């Protein structure tokens, strides 16, 4: 192949490359315009329409407060957030009754207890507004602790409830450290300052002390359940307070729940206010849009980075050949 033929081939390749870049640029402009149109339309929808406003057009409704996931010190299931939401629901003049919708495996006994206490306080303050707990898939441990503070507990026939117990778990790494030849150096100014340190052998007196604390917390849990459920609870049921979970059918028989039902049936048939208003705070429409936009941009950046890497690899491969 002479220089002239090689030049013609290179010229054709450059021409094809230029045309391909132009096509890519045109498609890029097209998709950018399409994406802008989508964002503008989504922004308009989120700004003009918020489904949480639908209940406000009714004269009365059932307030719904959701407790979902692990109960802990955060902005979703911490007692400060949940109790604030409960107060908003009761203080609303249109609220005819309140449902605490629970789907939780439990969590902090402190936060569960504080929510339980606030539920009981609000029922005394607003006796005309009944408070019911409705269990979803699960109301275990701290989730059931909260449910016990309601006037009555409803659940689906397939729900799981109970787990009235207290647990604290950890690991011991003493054997592993010995095998690795790692020496533990721990300096404290109190005899039990390193209570149950996972890198040191267990001490019998500390294990006994810790179990005593768990037992006391368990007793407080049991007392709260007995107080909330009253005579409906068959407290002499074997293993009732052992930490076992109960199917809702069994739970109804022993007084852990009152009836079968859902949020809709309790609102419609028990409170007799079928329209629902959710009081849990959610991001405003612009914040929700920003979250979605951020996720989309992140995915786009990742995709673009991968494309750039692939193009660089292809160029290097071509040069190498």
mmCIF file with all atom_site columns, N, CA and C in Angstrom, residues 65-68 71 100-104 119 133-140 143-144 146-148:
data_model
loop_
_atom_site.group_PDB
_atom_site.id
_atom_site.type_symbol
_atom_site.label_atom_id
_atom_site.label_alt_id
_atom_site.label_comp_id
_atom_site.label_asym_id
_atom_site.label_entity_id
_atom_site.label_seq_id
_atom_site.pdbx_PDB_ins_code
_atom_site.Cartn_x
_atom_site.Cartn_y
_atom_site.Cartn_z
_atom_site.occupancy
_atom_site.B_iso_or_equiv
_atom_site.pdbx_formal_charge
_atom_site.auth_seq_id
_atom_site.auth_comp_id
_atom_site.auth_asym_id
_atom_site.auth_atom_id
_atom_site.pdbx_PDB_model_num
ATOM 1  N N  . UNK A 1 65  ? -50.670 8.530  61.835 1.00 0.00 ? 65  UNK A N  1
ATOM 2  C CA . UNK A 1 65  ? -49.276 8.741  62.220 1.00 0.00 ? 65  UNK A CA 1
ATOM 3  C C  . UNK A 1 65  ? -48.557 7.415  62.021 1.00 0.00 ? 65  UNK A C  1
ATOM 4  N N  . UNK A 1 66  ? -47.527 7.417  61.213 1.00 0.00 ? 66  UNK A N  1
ATOM 5  C CA . UNK A 1 66  ? -46.840 6.181  60.850 1.00 0.00 ? 66  UNK A CA 1
ATOM 6  C C  . UNK A 1 66  ? -45.557 6.001  61.653 1.00 0.00 ? 66  UNK A C  1
ATOM 7  N N  . UNK A 1 67  ? -45.380 4.786  62.175 1.00 0.00 ? 67  UNK A N  1
ATOM 8  C CA . UNK A 1 67  ? -44.129 4.390  62.815 1.00 0.00 ? 67  UNK A CA 1
ATOM 9  C C  . UNK A 1 67  ? -43.592 3.222  62.011 1.00 0.00 ? 67  UNK A C  1
ATOM 10 N N  . UNK A 1 68  ? -42.581 3.484  61.208 1.00 0.00 ? 68  UNK A N  1
ATOM 11 C CA . UNK A 1 68  ? -42.070 2.471  60.272 1.00 0.00 ? 68  UNK A CA 1
ATOM 12 C C  . UNK A 1 68  ? -40.568 2.293  60.450 1.00 0.00 ? 68  UNK A C  1
ATOM 13 N N  . UNK A 1 71  ? -37.002 1.743  65.674 1.00 0.00 ? 71  UNK A N  1
ATOM 14 C CA . UNK A 1 71  ? -37.287 2.886  66.541 1.00 0.00 ? 71  UNK A CA 1
ATOM 15 C C  . UNK A 1 71  ? -35.977 3.325  67.182 1.00 0.00 ? 71  UNK A C  1
ATOM 16 N N  . UNK A 1 100 ? -52.335 5.098  64.813 1.00 0.00 ? 100 UNK A N  1
ATOM 17 C CA . UNK A 1 100 ? -50.888 4.946  64.765 1.00 0.00 ? 100 UNK A CA 1
ATOM 18 C C  . UNK A 1 100 ? -50.620 3.679  63.975 1.00 0.00 ? 100 UNK A C  1
ATOM 19 N N  . UNK A 1 101 ? -50.123 3.833  62.766 1.00 0.00 ? 101 UNK A N  1
ATOM 20 C CA . UNK A 1 101 ? -49.849 2.699  61.880 1.00 0.00 ? 101 UNK A CA 1
ATOM 21 C C  . UNK A 1 101 ? -48.427 2.211  62.140 1.00 0.00 ? 101 UNK A C  1
ATOM 22 N N  . UNK A 1 102 ? -48.300 0.978  62.613 1.00 0.00 ? 102 UNK A N  1
ATOM 23 C CA . UNK A 1 102 ? -47.007 0.460  63.059 1.00 0.00 ? 102 UNK A CA 1
ATOM 24 C C  . UNK A 1 102 ? -46.536 -0.683 62.169 1.00 0.00 ? 102 UNK A C  1
ATOM 25 N N  . UNK A 1 103 ? -45.331 -0.573 61.696 1.00 0.00 ? 103 UNK A N  1
ATOM 26 C CA . UNK A 1 103 ? -44.656 -1.667 61.011 1.00 0.00 ? 103 UNK A CA 1
ATOM 27 C C  . UNK A 1 103 ? -43.188 -1.596 61.430 1.00 0.00 ? 103 UNK A C  1
ATOM 28 N N  . UNK A 1 104 ? -42.886 -2.238 62.561 1.00 0.00 ? 104 UNK A N  1
ATOM 29 C CA . UNK A 1 104 ? -41.569 -2.041 63.164 1.00 0.00 ? 104 UNK A CA 1
ATOM 30 C C  . UNK A 1 104 ? -41.107 -3.298 63.893 1.00 0.00 ? 104 UNK A C  1
ATOM 31 N N  . UNK A 1 119 ? -48.815 8.987  73.871 1.00 0.00 ? 119 UNK A N  1
ATOM 32 C CA . UNK A 1 119 ? -50.093 8.480  73.374 1.00 0.00 ? 119 UNK A CA 1
ATOM 33 C C  . UNK A 1 119 ? -51.132 8.465  74.495 1.00 0.00 ? 119 UNK A C  1
ATOM 34 N N  . UNK A 1 133 ? -54.172 1.645  67.396 1.00 0.00 ? 133 UNK A N  1
ATOM 35 C CA . UNK A 1 133 ? -52.962 1.160  66.742 1.00 0.00 ? 133 UNK A CA 1
ATOM 36 C C  . UNK A 1 133 ? -53.360 0.144  65.694 1.00 0.00 ? 133 UNK A C  1
ATOM 37 N N  . UNK A 1 134 ? -52.768 0.255  64.513 1.00 0.00 ? 134 UNK A N  1
ATOM 38 C CA . UNK A 1 134 ? -53.004 -0.709 63.441 1.00 0.00 ? 134 UNK A CA 1
ATOM 39 C C  . UNK A 1 134 ? -51.656 -1.279 63.028 1.00 0.00 ? 134 UNK A C  1
ATOM 40 N N  . UNK A 1 135 ? -51.534 -2.592 63.124 1.00 0.00 ? 135 UNK A N  1
ATOM 41 C CA . UNK A 1 135 ? -50.276 -3.270 62.832 1.00 0.00 ? 135 UNK A CA 1
ATOM 42 C C  . UNK A 1 135 ? -50.237 -3.685 61.369 1.00 0.00 ? 135 UNK A C  1
ATOM 43 N N  . UNK A 1 136 ? -49.096 -3.439 60.737 1.00 0.00 ? 136 UNK A N  1
ATOM 44 C CA . UNK A 1 136 ? -48.884 -3.914 59.375 1.00 0.00 ? 136 UNK A CA 1
ATOM 45 C C  . UNK A 1 136 ? -48.301 -5.316 59.407 1.00 0.00 ? 136 UNK A C  1
ATOM 46 N N  . UNK A 1 137 ? -47.130 -5.487 58.825 1.00 0.00 ? 137 UNK A N  1
ATOM 47 C CA . UNK A 1 137 ? -46.485 -6.800 58.856 1.00 0.00 ? 137 UNK A CA 1
ATOM 48 C C  . UNK A 1 137 ? -46.036 -7.192 60.264 1.00 0.00 ? 137 UNK A C  1
ATOM 49 N N  . UNK A 1 138 ? -45.580 -6.189 61.023 1.00 0.00 ? 138 UNK A N  1
ATOM 50 C CA . UNK A 1 138 ? -44.896 -6.528 62.262 1.00 0.00 ? 138 UNK A CA 1
ATOM 51 C C  . UNK A 1 138 ? -45.002 -5.400 63.285 1.00 0.00 ? 138 UNK A C  1
ATOM 52 N N  . UNK A 1 139 ? -45.301 -5.791 64.525 1.00 0.00 ? 139 UNK A N  1
ATOM 53 C CA . UNK A 1 139 ? -45.183 -4.875 65.664 1.00 0.00 ? 139 UNK A CA 1
ATOM 54 C C  . UNK A 1 139 ? -44.515 -5.679 66.766 1.00 0.00 ? 139 UNK A C  1
ATOM 55 N N  . UNK A 1 140 ? -43.190 -5.669 66.764 1.00 0.00 ? 140 UNK A N  1
ATOM 56 C CA . UNK A 1 140 ? -42.419 -6.483 67.685 1.00 0.00 ? 140 UNK A CA 1
ATOM 57 C C  . UNK A 1 140 ? -41.644 -5.616 68.662 1.00 0.00 ? 140 UNK A C  1
ATOM 58 N N  . UNK A 1 143 ? -41.970 -1.907 68.910 1.00 0.00 ? 143 UNK A N  1
ATOM 59 C CA . UNK A 1 143 ? -43.151 -1.636 68.094 1.00 0.00 ? 143 UNK A CA 1
ATOM 60 C C  . UNK A 1 143 ? -44.423 -2.007 68.822 1.00 0.00 ? 143 UNK A C  1
ATOM 61 N N  . UNK A 1 144 ? -44.389 -3.143 69.534 1.00 0.00 ? 144 UNK A N  1
ATOM 62 C CA . UNK A 1 144 ? -45.577 -3.527 70.317 1.00 0.00 ? 144 UNK A CA 1
ATOM 63 C C  . UNK A 1 144 ? -45.696 -2.668 71.571 1.00 0.00 ? 144 UNK A C  1
ATOM 64 N N  . UNK A 1 146 ? -45.207 0.437  71.782 1.00 0.00 ? 146 UNK A N  1
ATOM 65 C CA . UNK A 1 146 ? -45.968 1.611  71.344 1.00 0.00 ? 146 UNK A CA 1
ATOM 66 C C  . UNK A 1 146 ? -47.439 1.254  71.155 1.00 0.00 ? 146 UNK A C  1
ATOM 67 N N  . UNK A 1 147 ? -47.706 0.134  70.487 1.00 0.00 ? 147 UNK A N  1
ATOM 68 C CA . UNK A 1 147 ? -49.088 -0.267 70.217 1.00 0.00 ? 147 UNK A CA 1
ATOM 69 C C  . UNK A 1 147 ? -49.892 -0.406 71.505 1.00 0.00 ? 147 UNK A C  1
ATOM 70 N N  . UNK A 1 148 ? -49.239 -0.876 72.561 1.00 0.00 ? 148 UNK A N  1
ATOM 71 C CA . UNK A 1 148 ? -49.937 -1.094 73.831 1.00 0.00 ? 148 UNK A CA 1
ATOM 72 C C  . UNK A 1 148 ? -50.458 0.205  74.440 1.00 0.00 ? 148 UNK A C  1
#
